[in-house]
Each structure stands twice: as structure tokens, then as C-alpha cells.
């Protein structure tokens, strides 16, 4: 049974990688690049698999599997989060590293994409076990990473505490303080103001820009958000504060719906650190029902493969803005676009996190730190420009927003690879 589950999970993730490759191919063809450019960019240039033995609290030793994928470093060092999750697979990490390259290209950062993951369930581990695992992972990948090589960051089920342990371990190995090794750190260790809420801020900017193109007012707009973790919960707050009506939210255990608007402050107060809140309520709906609610703006902010060819016909939102990585399949993207629903794809909408991670790295490198206002105004400038660039490409080239975003994202690394003489 467990084996079967693993197989179907693997197939699903293979599909994520394959469908990412299909869109990359289409984008490169539209831009007129020859086959070797696709051959180079369809897979990461480097993938490391590591085994990490950890002594658990009960005295036994458990061996964890971890990955670090570096997609393309023609533009600059690779950059991207580390995910702690039981469903992590090599193919998922590879696809996520490609998406990070695209994001860096779209918001014009001097990076390529990277991604890491450890197969584990942090919800069932103690603080001490998590610290050992975080440090063990850094020891295992230390040859491959560094402030000018590959810079990790938080992702699903990892946070600023985990980044602090990882930075400390790397600094011990190198024997000098290395805040620029990792981003998403606590403020006292060289973290940046605004990093924790950066992804949601970026999504908020994209929602505002997308709503303008559809003539939708944010004040009073009905918003549905899937996922109430870092991205989803901050987003719910920002939308609520902007006068929108958040009528649906969800977590891994179910969803809440109130057509009059949910009490967001109460829900924020009651959510746990893993983004769980619906367990406190009886009259919940399913995540599938949540996605199909009548609303103006739908934001998937949880996991992959949520809008597929099976349910794309039933989505009632006017705009879908993807805070999560990979929530909509390529087939579903085409169905939604044909139905006149505007999609702001993940590689654009969720790029606020890596943008402020870049700001954090710049601050670490120069040893001079910015105010929250400065960070937010720079983020605003970067994302408005990126949205405009992707939206214009989509109109002028008559392609959907995902393909337009891939065209914008892939161009910089294709050009950098060409100038370096690689292809
Ligand atoms: P998180 O771990 O803080 O929260 C995840 C949320 O999704 C939780 O509410 C969880 O209960 C819910 N969830 C998990 N499994 C689910 C399921 N099967 N069905 C419905 N809900 C489920 O994670 P996060 O940092 O908020 O990330 C969410 C998504 O946004 C991920 O796809 C992540 O890659 C993407 N993202 C996050 C950032 C960031 O800076 N946090 C940046 C870019 C992209």
C-alpha cells in the first residue's frame, strides 16, 4: 500500500517535471532558440542526493534522504528554498529548481534557480531532532553551496529558526561568519525586514495589477485562498486590510466558507505554526469545493496539482493568482484561458519571496541594512515591472500568461548560456 502511494506520488511529480519541460520547450521555440538550448535547460546542471543519519530522541538512528538541485548558473549563483516534507522526491526538487530559474529571470535577479528538500515529516519531530537534521543536511551539501555558489532559503515546513541553524553550521564549517550563505534568517542574524511576508506582498501586488486589467475593484472583491500557511495567511490579512471580502480559506484538513466574509483576524489568531485552523470548526467544506466557489479572485496557496483538466471547467473565479508553486496543470491553464479566466502564474505571482531574499543577500554582502519601507518600495517596483512585462508579452505574442512568463523567464539564462559559449 505504502509502495503504491509512493509510485503514484512519483508519477505525479514526474508529470510536474515533464509539463515544466513542455512549457520551456514551447517558450524557447517561440523565442527562436535552437535545440541545444532546450537540451541544456530541460534538467538541472547538478543534482546531489545525500543520506543524513540522525540520532532520534528515543536513541535509535534514522537515515533521511535529502536533495539539492542547481538548475542553471549561467546568470549567477543558484538560489532557492529547502523543503521538509514526507512527499519530497528528486523530480519534484528538479522541477522546483527550474521554476526558481524562471522566477529569477522574470524579476530580473542575478541568479539561477536552485532547490533542496529532505524527505521527513517535521510535524512529528522534536526541536532537537530538527536541529540535527538541518545541520546534517548542511554538512552533507556544504561542498556544493555557498554565498557565491548556491544560496538556500525557507520553503514548505522550514522557517527562520531552521535557516539560523543552517547558517550557523555553514559558518562553523567555513570558520567565518557567513550570513550571505542563506536567506530567510531571523532579523538578529542578518535577516531582512519584510522577508516573512514578502511572498504574500508580491501576490497582493499581482492581484492588484491583474484586477486592474479586468476592471475589478479590490474593495469588496470576493477572494478565496487555498492554504493558510506563510503565503496564504499573510495574503488573507493583506486582502482583508485592503477591503476585499475573504469568503473562503483552507488548510490540509478542510476549508471554511462564509459568503459574507470570514473573520480573518480571529482565524489568524487561532492558526498553528503549520497553517492549520479548520480543525477547530465543524461546518467545513472540502478543498475541492473551495476551489469551485463563486468568487472574483482565487488564490491557490498550498500545494501542486490542484486545478487540473478534471475541475478547470468548474472554476468560477475571474482571476486565478498562483501563490503556490505548480497548483495548475498545463492542460488546466489552457482551459482556464479559453474560458476568459486570467491566470497570474506561480513563477510571477510568488516571486516576491525570492526578490526579498535577494535584498537580504545584498544587505548581508554590503553589511548595511534597509528599513521595511525601503524593502517594500523596492519590492513594489520590481513586481509591477515584472507583471507589466509578462502581461505585455502575453498580449503582443498572443499567448497565455504562463507561456508569456516562461518566455520572459527563460530568455536571460538562455542568453547568459550563449554568451558564456555553452550553447
Ligand atoms: P506553509 O507550510 O506555511 O503552508 C502550507 C499550507 O497549505 C498550510 O495551511 C497547509 O495546511 C496547507 N496544505 C498542505 N497540504 C494541503 C493539501 N493537501 N490541501 C490543502 N491545503 C494543504 O507553506 P507556504 O510557505 O505558505 O507555501 C505554500 C505554497 O507557496 C507552496 O507551494 C510554496 O512552494 C509556495 N511558495 C511559498 C513561498 C514562501 O516564501 N513561503 C515562496 C514562493 C512560493
CSV table of C-alpha atoms and ligand atoms in Angstrom, one decimal:
chain,number,residue,atom,x,y,z
A,1,UNK,CA,0.0,0.0,0.0
A,2,UNK,CA,2.7,2.4,1.0
A,3,UNK,CA,4.7,1.4,-2.1
A,4,UNK,CA,1.6,2.1,-4.3
A,5,UNK,CA,1.2,5.5,-2.7
A,6,UNK,CA,4.9,6.2,-3.4
A,7,UNK,CA,4.5,5.2,-7.0
A,8,UNK,CA,1.5,7.4,-7.7
A,9,UNK,CA,3.3,10.3,-6.0
A,10,UNK,CA,6.3,9.7,-8.2
A,11,UNK,CA,4.2,9.7,-11.3
A,12,UNK,CA,2.5,12.9,-10.3
A,13,UNK,CA,5.9,14.6,-9.7
A,14,UNK,CA,7.3,13.2,-13.0
A,15,UNK,CA,4.3,14.9,-14.6
A,16,UNK,CA,5.3,18.2,-13.0
A,17,UNK,CA,8.8,17.9,-14.4
A,18,UNK,CA,7.6,16.8,-17.8
A,19,UNK,CA,5.0,19.5,-18.1
A,20,UNK,CA,7.5,22.1,-17.0
A,21,UNK,CA,9.8,20.9,-19.7
A,22,UNK,CA,7.0,21.0,-22.3
A,23,UNK,CA,6.3,24.7,-21.5
A,24,UNK,CA,10.1,25.5,-21.5
A,25,UNK,CA,10.3,23.9,-25.0
A,26,UNK,CA,7.3,25.9,-26.2
A,27,UNK,CA,8.8,29.1,-24.8
A,28,UNK,CA,12.2,28.5,-26.4
A,29,UNK,CA,10.6,27.6,-29.7
A,30,UNK,CA,8.6,30.8,-29.7
A,31,UNK,CA,11.8,32.8,-29.0
A,32,UNK,CA,13.6,31.0,-31.8
A,33,UNK,CA,16.3,29.3,-29.7
A,34,UNK,CA,17.9,26.1,-31.2
A,35,UNK,CA,17.5,22.6,-29.8
A,36,UNK,CA,20.8,22.6,-27.7
A,37,UNK,CA,19.4,25.4,-25.5
A,38,UNK,CA,16.5,23.3,-24.6
A,39,UNK,CA,18.7,20.3,-24.0
A,40,UNK,CA,20.7,22.4,-21.5
A,41,UNK,CA,17.7,23.9,-19.7
A,42,UNK,CA,15.3,20.9,-19.5
A,43,UNK,CA,17.1,19.5,-16.5
A,44,UNK,CA,19.3,20.9,-13.7
A,45,UNK,CA,23.0,21.0,-14.4
A,46,UNK,CA,23.7,19.4,-11.0
A,47,UNK,CA,21.6,17.3,-8.6
A,48,UNK,CA,23.1,15.9,-5.3
A,49,UNK,CA,21.4,13.2,-3.3
A,50,UNK,CA,22.5,12.8,0.3
A,51,UNK,CA,21.8,10.4,3.2
A,52,UNK,CA,21.7,12.0,6.6
A,53,UNK,CA,21.9,9.8,9.7
A,54,UNK,CA,20.3,11.4,12.8
A,55,UNK,CA,20.1,10.0,16.3
A,56,UNK,CA,16.5,10.4,17.3
A,57,UNK,CA,15.3,11.2,20.8
A,58,UNK,CA,14.5,7.6,21.5
A,59,UNK,CA,18.1,6.6,20.9
A,60,UNK,CA,17.7,4.9,17.5
A,61,UNK,CA,19.4,6.2,14.4
A,62,UNK,CA,17.2,7.2,11.4
A,63,UNK,CA,18.7,7.9,8.0
A,64,UNK,CA,17.0,10.7,6.0
A,65,UNK,CA,17.3,11.3,2.2
A,66,UNK,CA,17.9,14.9,1.0
A,67,UNK,CA,18.4,16.6,-2.3
A,68,UNK,CA,19.9,19.8,-3.7
A,69,UNK,CA,19.3,20.7,-7.4
A,70,UNK,CA,21.0,23.5,-9.2
A,71,UNK,CA,19.2,24.3,-12.4
A,72,UNK,CA,21.5,26.7,-14.3
A,73,UNK,CA,24.2,29.0,-13.0
A,74,UNK,CA,25.0,31.0,-16.2
A,75,UNK,CA,23.4,34.2,-14.8
A,76,UNK,CA,24.9,33.9,-11.3
A,77,UNK,CA,24.8,31.7,-8.2
A,78,UNK,CA,21.8,29.4,-7.9
A,79,UNK,CA,19.1,30.3,-5.3
A,80,UNK,CA,16.1,28.6,-3.8
A,81,UNK,CA,14.4,27.1,-0.8
A,82,UNK,CA,14.7,23.9,1.1
A,83,UNK,CA,11.5,21.9,1.7
A,84,UNK,CA,11.0,19.5,4.6
A,85,UNK,CA,8.1,17.2,3.6
A,86,UNK,CA,7.3,13.5,3.5
A,87,UNK,CA,6.4,13.7,-0.2
A,88,UNK,CA,9.6,15.3,-1.4
A,89,UNK,CA,11.1,13.4,-4.5
A,90,UNK,CA,14.0,14.1,-6.7
A,91,UNK,CA,11.8,15.0,-9.7
A,92,UNK,CA,9.8,17.5,-7.6
A,93,UNK,CA,13.1,19.2,-6.4
A,94,UNK,CA,14.3,19.3,-10.0
A,95,UNK,CA,11.1,20.9,-11.3
A,96,UNK,CA,11.1,23.4,-8.4
A,97,UNK,CA,14.7,24.4,-9.2
A,98,UNK,CA,13.7,25.1,-12.8
A,99,UNK,CA,10.8,27.3,-11.6
A,100,UNK,CA,13.3,29.2,-9.4
A,101,UNK,CA,15.4,29.9,-12.5
A,102,UNK,CA,12.3,31.2,-14.3
A,103,UNK,CA,11.3,33.4,-11.3
A,104,UNK,CA,14.8,34.9,-11.1
A,105,UNK,CA,14.6,35.7,-14.8
A,106,UNK,CA,11.1,37.2,-14.5
A,107,UNK,CA,12.0,39.6,-11.7
A,108,UNK,CA,15.5,40.1,-13.2
A,109,UNK,CA,17.7,38.9,-10.3
A,110,UNK,CA,21.4,38.0,-10.9
A,111,UNK,CA,20.7,34.3,-10.0
A,112,UNK,CA,19.9,31.0,-11.5
A,113,UNK,CA,17.5,28.6,-9.8
A,114,UNK,CA,18.2,26.0,-7.1
A,115,UNK,CA,16.1,23.9,-4.7
A,116,UNK,CA,16.5,21.5,-1.9
A,117,UNK,CA,14.4,19.0,0.0
A,118,UNK,CA,14.5,16.4,2.7
A,119,UNK,CA,12.1,13.5,2.9
A,120,UNK,CA,10.8,13.9,6.5
A,121,UNK,CA,7.7,15.0,8.5
A,122,UNK,CA,8.8,17.9,10.7
A,123,UNK,CA,5.3,17.8,12.4
A,124,UNK,CA,6.4,14.6,14.1
A,125,UNK,CA,9.9,15.6,15.0
A,126,UNK,CA,11.2,17.3,18.2
A,127,UNK,CA,13.1,20.6,18.1
A,128,UNK,CA,16.4,18.8,18.8
A,129,UNK,CA,15.8,16.3,16.0
A,130,UNK,CA,15.0,19.1,13.6
A,131,UNK,CA,18.2,20.9,14.6
A,132,UNK,CA,20.3,17.8,14.0
A,133,UNK,CA,18.7,17.2,10.6
A,134,UNK,CA,19.1,20.8,9.5
A,135,UNK,CA,22.8,20.8,10.5
A,136,UNK,CA,23.3,17.3,9.0
A,137,UNK,CA,21.9,18.5,5.7
A,138,UNK,CA,24.3,21.4,5.5
A,139,UNK,CA,27.3,19.2,6.3
A,140,UNK,CA,26.2,16.9,3.5
A,141,UNK,CA,25.8,19.6,0.8
A,142,UNK,CA,28.5,22.0,2.0
A,143,UNK,CA,30.9,21.4,-0.9
A,144,UNK,CA,28.2,22.5,-3.4
A,145,UNK,CA,26.7,25.6,-1.7
A,146,UNK,CA,27.9,29.0,-0.5
A,147,UNK,CA,27.2,32.7,-0.8
A,148,UNK,CA,28.6,32.9,-4.3
A,149,UNK,CA,27.6,29.4,-5.4
A,150,UNK,CA,24.1,28.4,-4.2
A,151,UNK,CA,22.1,30.2,-1.6
A,152,UNK,CA,19.3,28.2,0.2
A,153,UNK,CA,16.1,29.7,1.8
A,154,UNK,CA,12.9,28.6,3.5
A,155,UNK,CA,10.1,26.7,1.7
A,156,UNK,CA,7.3,24.4,2.8
A,157,UNK,CA,7.7,23.4,6.5
A,158,UNK,CA,11.0,25.2,7.0
A,159,UNK,CA,11.4,28.6,8.8
A,160,UNK,CA,13.8,31.2,10.1
A,161,UNK,CA,14.9,29.0,13.0
A,162,UNK,CA,15.9,26.3,10.6
A,163,UNK,CA,17.7,28.9,8.4
A,164,UNK,CA,19.6,30.1,11.6
A,165,UNK,CA,20.8,26.5,12.4
A,166,UNK,CA,21.9,26.0,8.8
A,167,UNK,CA,23.7,29.3,8.6
A,168,UNK,CA,25.5,28.5,11.9
A,169,UNK,CA,26.6,25.1,10.7
A,170,UNK,CA,27.9,26.5,7.4
A,171,UNK,CA,29.8,29.3,9.3
A,172,UNK,CA,31.4,26.7,11.6
A,173,UNK,CA,32.5,24.5,8.6
A,174,UNK,CA,34.0,27.6,6.8
A,175,UNK,CA,35.3,29.1,10.1
A,176,UNK,CA,34.0,32.6,9.3
A,177,UNK,CA,30.6,34.2,9.8
A,178,UNK,CA,28.6,33.7,6.6
A,179,UNK,CA,25.2,35.4,6.8
A,180,UNK,CA,25.1,35.5,2.9
A,181,UNK,CA,25.0,31.7,2.8
A,182,UNK,CA,21.3,31.5,3.4
A,183,UNK,CA,18.3,33.8,3.4
A,184,UNK,CA,15.1,33.9,5.4
A,185,UNK,CA,17.1,34.3,8.6
A,186,UNK,CA,15.9,35.9,11.8
A,187,UNK,CA,16.4,39.7,11.9
A,188,UNK,CA,19.1,39.5,14.6
A,189,UNK,CA,21.2,37.1,12.3
A,190,UNK,CA,21.1,39.3,9.2
A,191,UNK,CA,17.6,38.7,8.1
A,192,UNK,CA,15.7,41.3,6.1
A,193,UNK,CA,12.7,43.3,7.2
A,194,UNK,CA,9.7,42.2,5.2
A,195,UNK,CA,11.1,38.8,4.2
A,196,UNK,CA,8.4,36.8,6.1
A,197,UNK,CA,5.5,38.5,4.4
A,198,UNK,CA,7.3,39.1,1.0
A,199,UNK,CA,5.6,36.3,-0.9
A,200,UNK,CA,2.2,37.4,0.1
A,201,UNK,CA,3.1,41.0,-0.6
A,202,UNK,CA,4.2,40.1,-4.1
A,203,UNK,CA,0.9,38.1,-4.6
A,204,UNK,CA,-1.0,41.1,-3.4
A,205,UNK,CA,0.7,43.4,-5.9
A,206,UNK,CA,0.0,40.9,-8.7
A,207,UNK,CA,-3.7,40.6,-7.7
A,208,UNK,CA,-4.0,44.4,-7.8
A,209,UNK,CA,-2.4,44.6,-11.2
A,210,UNK,CA,-4.4,41.7,-12.6
A,211,UNK,CA,-7.7,43.2,-11.2
A,212,UNK,CA,-6.9,46.5,-12.9
A,213,UNK,CA,-6.8,44.7,-16.3
A,214,UNK,CA,-10.2,43.1,-15.6
A,215,UNK,CA,-11.8,46.3,-14.2
A,216,UNK,CA,-12.3,44.6,-10.8
A,217,UNK,CA,-12.1,46.8,-7.6
A,218,UNK,CA,-10.2,45.2,-4.8
A,219,UNK,CA,-12.5,46.9,-2.3
A,220,UNK,CA,-15.4,44.4,-1.9
A,221,UNK,CA,-13.9,41.8,-4.2
A,222,UNK,CA,-14.7,38.2,-3.1
A,223,UNK,CA,-11.4,36.3,-2.5
A,224,UNK,CA,-10.9,32.6,-1.9
A,225,UNK,CA,-7.5,31.4,-0.7
A,226,UNK,CA,-6.4,27.7,-0.5
A,227,UNK,CA,-3.8,27.2,2.2
A,228,UNK,CA,-3.4,29.2,5.4
A,229,UNK,CA,0.4,28.9,5.9
A,230,UNK,CA,3.0,31.6,5.4
A,231,UNK,CA,1.8,32.7,2.0
A,232,UNK,CA,-1.9,32.1,2.5
A,233,UNK,CA,-2.3,33.7,5.9
A,234,UNK,CA,-0.4,36.9,5.2
A,235,UNK,CA,-2.3,37.2,2.0
A,236,UNK,CA,-5.6,36.8,3.8
A,237,UNK,CA,-4.6,39.6,6.1
A,238,UNK,CA,-3.4,41.9,3.2
A,239,UNK,CA,-6.6,41.3,1.2
A,240,UNK,CA,-8.8,41.8,4.3
A,241,UNK,CA,-6.9,45.1,5.1
A,242,UNK,CA,-7.4,46.3,1.5
A,243,UNK,CA,-11.1,46.0,1.9
A,244,UNK,CA,-11.6,42.7,0.0
A,245,UNK,CA,-14.0,40.1,1.3
A,246,UNK,CA,-12.1,36.8,2.0
A,247,UNK,CA,-15.0,34.3,1.7
A,248,UNK,CA,-13.0,31.1,1.8
A,249,UNK,CA,-9.8,29.7,3.2
A,250,UNK,CA,-8.5,26.2,3.7
A,251,UNK,CA,-5.7,24.0,5.1
A,252,UNK,CA,-4.7,20.4,4.6
A,253,UNK,CA,-7.7,19.2,6.7
A,254,UNK,CA,-10.6,21.1,5.1
A,255,UNK,CA,-12.0,24.5,4.2
A,256,UNK,CA,-14.1,27.3,5.6
A,257,UNK,CA,-16.7,29.3,3.6
A,258,UNK,CA,-18.8,32.3,4.5
A,259,UNK,CA,-20.3,34.3,1.6
A,260,UNK,CA,-20.4,37.4,3.9
A,261,UNK,CA,-16.6,37.2,4.6
A,262,UNK,CA,-14.7,35.3,7.2
A,263,UNK,CA,-13.3,36.8,10.4
A,264,UNK,CA,-9.7,36.8,9.3
A,265,UNK,CA,-8.2,38.3,12.5
A,266,UNK,CA,-9.8,35.5,14.5
A,267,UNK,CA,-8.6,32.8,12.2
A,268,UNK,CA,-5.0,34.3,12.2
A,269,UNK,CA,-5.1,34.3,15.9
A,270,UNK,CA,-6.1,30.6,16.1
A,271,UNK,CA,-4.0,29.1,13.3
A,272,UNK,CA,-1.0,26.9,14.4
A,273,UNK,CA,2.6,27.3,13.1
A,274,UNK,CA,1.9,24.7,10.4
A,275,UNK,CA,-1.0,26.8,9.0
A,276,UNK,CA,-3.8,24.6,10.4
A,277,UNK,CA,-7.0,26.2,11.6
A,278,UNK,CA,-10.0,24.4,10.1
A,279,UNK,CA,-9.8,21.5,12.7
A,280,UNK,CA,-11.4,24.0,15.2
A,281,UNK,CA,-14.7,24.1,13.1
A,282,UNK,CA,-17.4,21.6,12.4
A,283,UNK,CA,-19.2,23.0,9.3
A,284,UNK,CA,-16.2,22.7,6.9
A,285,UNK,CA,-16.2,22.0,3.2
A,286,UNK,CA,-13.6,20.2,1.2
A,287,UNK,CA,-10.6,21.7,-0.6
A,288,UNK,CA,-12.2,20.7,-4.0
A,289,UNK,CA,-15.4,22.5,-3.1
A,290,UNK,CA,-13.4,25.6,-2.0
A,291,UNK,CA,-11.7,25.8,-5.4
A,292,UNK,CA,-15.1,25.8,-7.2
A,293,UNK,CA,-16.7,28.6,-5.0
A,294,UNK,CA,-18.3,31.6,-6.8
A,295,UNK,CA,-15.7,34.4,-6.3
A,296,UNK,CA,-13.8,37.1,-8.1
A,297,UNK,CA,-10.2,36.1,-7.2
A,298,UNK,CA,-9.0,32.5,-6.4
A,299,UNK,CA,-5.5,32.1,-4.9
A,300,UNK,CA,-4.1,28.6,-4.6
A,301,UNK,CA,-1.5,29.0,-1.9
A,302,UNK,CA,-1.0,25.4,-0.7
A,303,UNK,CA,0.4,22.6,-2.9
A,304,UNK,CA,0.8,21.4,-6.5
A,305,UNK,CA,-1.8,20.0,-9.0
A,306,UNK,CA,-4.9,21.5,-7.5
A,307,UNK,CA,-6.5,22.8,-10.7
A,308,UNK,CA,-6.4,20.1,-13.3
A,309,UNK,CA,-8.3,19.2,-16.5
A,310,UNK,CA,-10.9,17.5,-14.3
A,311,UNK,CA,-12.0,20.6,-12.4
A,312,UNK,CA,-10.8,23.5,-14.6
A,313,UNK,CA,-14.3,23.8,-16.2
A,314,UNK,CA,-15.9,24.3,-12.8
A,315,UNK,CA,-13.7,27.2,-11.6
A,316,UNK,CA,-15.9,30.3,-11.2
A,317,UNK,CA,-13.3,32.9,-10.4
A,318,UNK,CA,-12.5,35.7,-12.8
A,319,UNK,CA,-8.8,35.7,-11.9
A,320,UNK,CA,-6.6,32.9,-10.6
A,321,UNK,CA,-3.4,34.1,-9.0
A,322,UNK,CA,-0.9,31.3,-8.0
A,323,UNK,CA,0.8,31.8,-4.7
A,324,UNK,CA,1.7,28.1,-4.6
A,325,UNK,CA,4.3,26.5,-6.9
A,326,UNK,CA,2.6,24.4,-9.6
A,327,UNK,CA,-1.1,24.5,-8.5
A,328,UNK,CA,-2.5,24.5,-12.0
A,329,UNK,CA,-1.5,21.9,-14.7
A,330,UNK,CA,-0.6,23.0,-18.3
A,331,UNK,CA,-3.9,21.5,-19.6
A,332,UNK,CA,-5.9,23.3,-17.0
A,333,UNK,CA,-4.1,26.6,-17.9
A,334,UNK,CA,-5.3,26.3,-21.4
A,335,UNK,CA,-8.9,25.5,-20.4
A,336,UNK,CA,-9.0,28.5,-18.0
A,337,UNK,CA,-7.5,30.8,-20.6
A,338,UNK,CA,-10.0,29.7,-23.2
A,339,UNK,CA,-12.8,30.4,-20.6
A,340,UNK,CA,-11.5,34.0,-20.3
A,341,UNK,CA,-10.1,33.5,-16.8
A,342,UNK,CA,-6.9,35.4,-16.3
A,343,UNK,CA,-4.1,33.3,-14.7
A,344,UNK,CA,-1.2,35.0,-13.0
A,345,UNK,CA,1.3,32.1,-13.0
A,346,UNK,CA,3.3,30.9,-10.0
A,347,UNK,CA,6.7,31.9,-11.5
A,348,UNK,CA,5.5,35.6,-11.5
A,349,UNK,CA,3.0,35.8,-8.6
A,350,UNK,CA,5.1,34.0,-6.0
A,351,UNK,CA,8.4,35.8,-6.9
A,352,UNK,CA,8.1,38.3,-4.0
A,353,UNK,CA,9.8,35.8,-1.7
A,354,UNK,CA,12.9,35.3,-3.8
A,355,UNK,CA,13.0,39.1,-4.5
A,356,UNK,CA,13.3,40.0,-0.9
A,357,UNK,CA,15.7,37.0,-0.3
A,358,UNK,CA,17.9,38.7,-2.9
A,359,UNK,CA,17.5,42.0,-1.0
A,360,UNK,CA,18.6,40.1,2.2
A,361,UNK,CA,21.7,38.7,0.4
A,362,UNK,CA,22.6,42.2,-0.9
A,363,UNK,CA,22.3,43.6,2.6
A,364,UNK,CA,24.4,40.8,4.0
A,365,UNK,CA,27.1,41.3,1.3
A,366,UNK,CA,27.3,45.1,2.0
A,367,UNK,CA,26.8,44.8,5.7
A,368,UNK,CA,24.3,47.7,5.6
A,369,UNK,CA,20.6,47.1,6.4
A,370,UNK,CA,17.4,48.7,5.0
A,371,UNK,CA,14.2,49.8,6.6
A,372,UNK,CA,11.0,47.9,6.0
A,373,UNK,CA,9.7,50.8,3.9
A,374,UNK,CA,12.7,50.7,1.7
A,375,UNK,CA,12.4,46.9,1.2
A,376,UNK,CA,8.6,47.2,0.4
A,377,UNK,CA,9.0,50.1,-2.1
A,378,UNK,CA,11.8,48.2,-3.9
A,379,UNK,CA,9.6,45.0,-4.0
A,380,UNK,CA,6.7,47.0,-5.4
A,381,UNK,CA,8.9,48.5,-8.1
A,382,UNK,CA,10.3,45.1,-9.1
A,383,UNK,CA,6.9,43.3,-9.2
A,384,UNK,CA,5.0,45.9,-11.0
A,385,UNK,CA,7.6,45.9,-13.7
A,386,UNK,CA,7.6,42.1,-13.9
A,387,UNK,CA,3.8,41.9,-14.1
A,388,UNK,CA,3.7,44.5,-16.8
A,389,UNK,CA,6.5,42.8,-18.8
A,390,UNK,CA,4.7,39.4,-18.7
A,391,UNK,CA,1.2,40.9,-19.3
A,392,UNK,CA,2.5,42.8,-22.4
A,393,UNK,CA,4.3,39.7,-23.7
A,394,UNK,CA,1.1,37.7,-23.4
A,395,UNK,CA,-0.8,40.4,-25.3
A,396,UNK,CA,1.7,41.1,-28.1
A,397,UNK,CA,2.7,37.4,-28.6
A,398,UNK,CA,-0.9,36.2,-28.2
A,399,UNK,CA,0.0,33.5,-25.7
A,400,UNK,CA,-1.4,32.7,-22.2
A,401,UNK,CA,0.2,34.3,-19.2
A,402,UNK,CA,2.1,31.1,-18.2
A,403,UNK,CA,3.7,30.8,-21.6
A,404,UNK,CA,4.5,34.5,-21.6
A,405,UNK,CA,6.1,34.2,-18.1
A,406,UNK,CA,8.2,31.3,-19.3
A,407,UNK,CA,9.3,33.3,-22.3
A,408,UNK,CA,10.3,36.2,-20.2
A,409,UNK,CA,11.9,34.0,-17.5
A,410,UNK,CA,13.9,31.7,-19.8
A,411,UNK,CA,15.4,34.4,-22.0
A,412,UNK,CA,18.0,35.7,-19.6
A,413,UNK,CA,19.5,32.3,-18.8
A,414,UNK,CA,19.5,31.3,-22.5
A,415,UNK,CA,21.3,34.5,-23.4
A,416,UNK,CA,23.8,34.1,-20.5
A,417,UNK,CA,24.5,30.5,-21.5
A,418,UNK,CA,25.0,31.6,-25.1
A,419,UNK,CA,27.4,34.5,-24.2
A,420,UNK,CA,29.4,32.1,-22.0
A,421,UNK,CA,29.8,29.9,-25.1
A,422,UNK,CA,27.9,26.9,-23.5
A,423,UNK,CA,25.4,26.5,-26.3
B,1,LIG,P1,3.3,26.5,4.7
B,1,LIG,O1,3.8,25.2,5.0
B,1,LIG,O2,3.5,27.7,5.6
B,1,LIG,O3,1.6,26.4,4.5
B,1,LIG,C1,1.1,25.4,3.6
B,1,LIG,C2,-0.5,25.5,3.8
B,1,LIG,O4,-1.1,24.6,2.9
B,1,LIG,C3,-0.9,25.0,5.2
B,1,LIG,O5,-2.1,25.8,5.5
B,1,LIG,C4,-1.3,23.6,5.0
B,1,LIG,O6,-2.3,23.1,5.9
B,1,LIG,C5,-1.9,23.7,3.6
B,1,LIG,N1,-1.9,22.3,2.9
B,1,LIG,C6,-0.9,21.4,2.9
B,1,LIG,N2,-1.3,20.3,2.2
B,1,LIG,C7,-2.6,20.6,1.7
B,1,LIG,C8,-3.5,19.9,0.9
B,1,LIG,N3,-3.2,18.7,0.5
B,1,LIG,N4,-4.7,20.5,0.6
B,1,LIG,C9,-4.9,21.8,1.0
B,1,LIG,N5,-4.1,22.5,1.8
B,1,LIG,C10,-2.9,21.9,2.1
B,1,LIG,O7,3.8,26.8,3.2
B,1,LIG,P2,3.9,28.2,2.5
B,1,LIG,O8,5.3,28.7,2.7
B,1,LIG,O9,2.8,29.1,2.8
B,1,LIG,O10,3.9,27.7,0.9
B,1,LIG,C11,2.7,27.4,0.3
B,1,LIG,C12,2.9,27.4,-1.2
B,1,LIG,O11,3.5,28.6,-1.7
B,1,LIG,C13,4.0,26.3,-1.6
B,1,LIG,O12,3.6,25.8,-2.9
B,1,LIG,C14,5.3,27.0,-1.7
B,1,LIG,O13,6.2,26.4,-2.6
B,1,LIG,C15,4.8,28.3,-2.3
B,1,LIG,N6,5.7,29.4,-2.1
B,1,LIG,C16,6.0,29.9,-0.8
B,1,LIG,C17,6.9,30.9,-0.6
B,1,LIG,C18,7.2,31.4,0.7
B,1,LIG,O14,8.0,32.4,0.8
B,1,LIG,N7,6.6,30.9,1.8
B,1,LIG,C19,7.5,31.5,-1.7
B,1,LIG,C20,7.2,31.0,-3.0
B,1,LIG,C21,6.2,30.0,-3.2
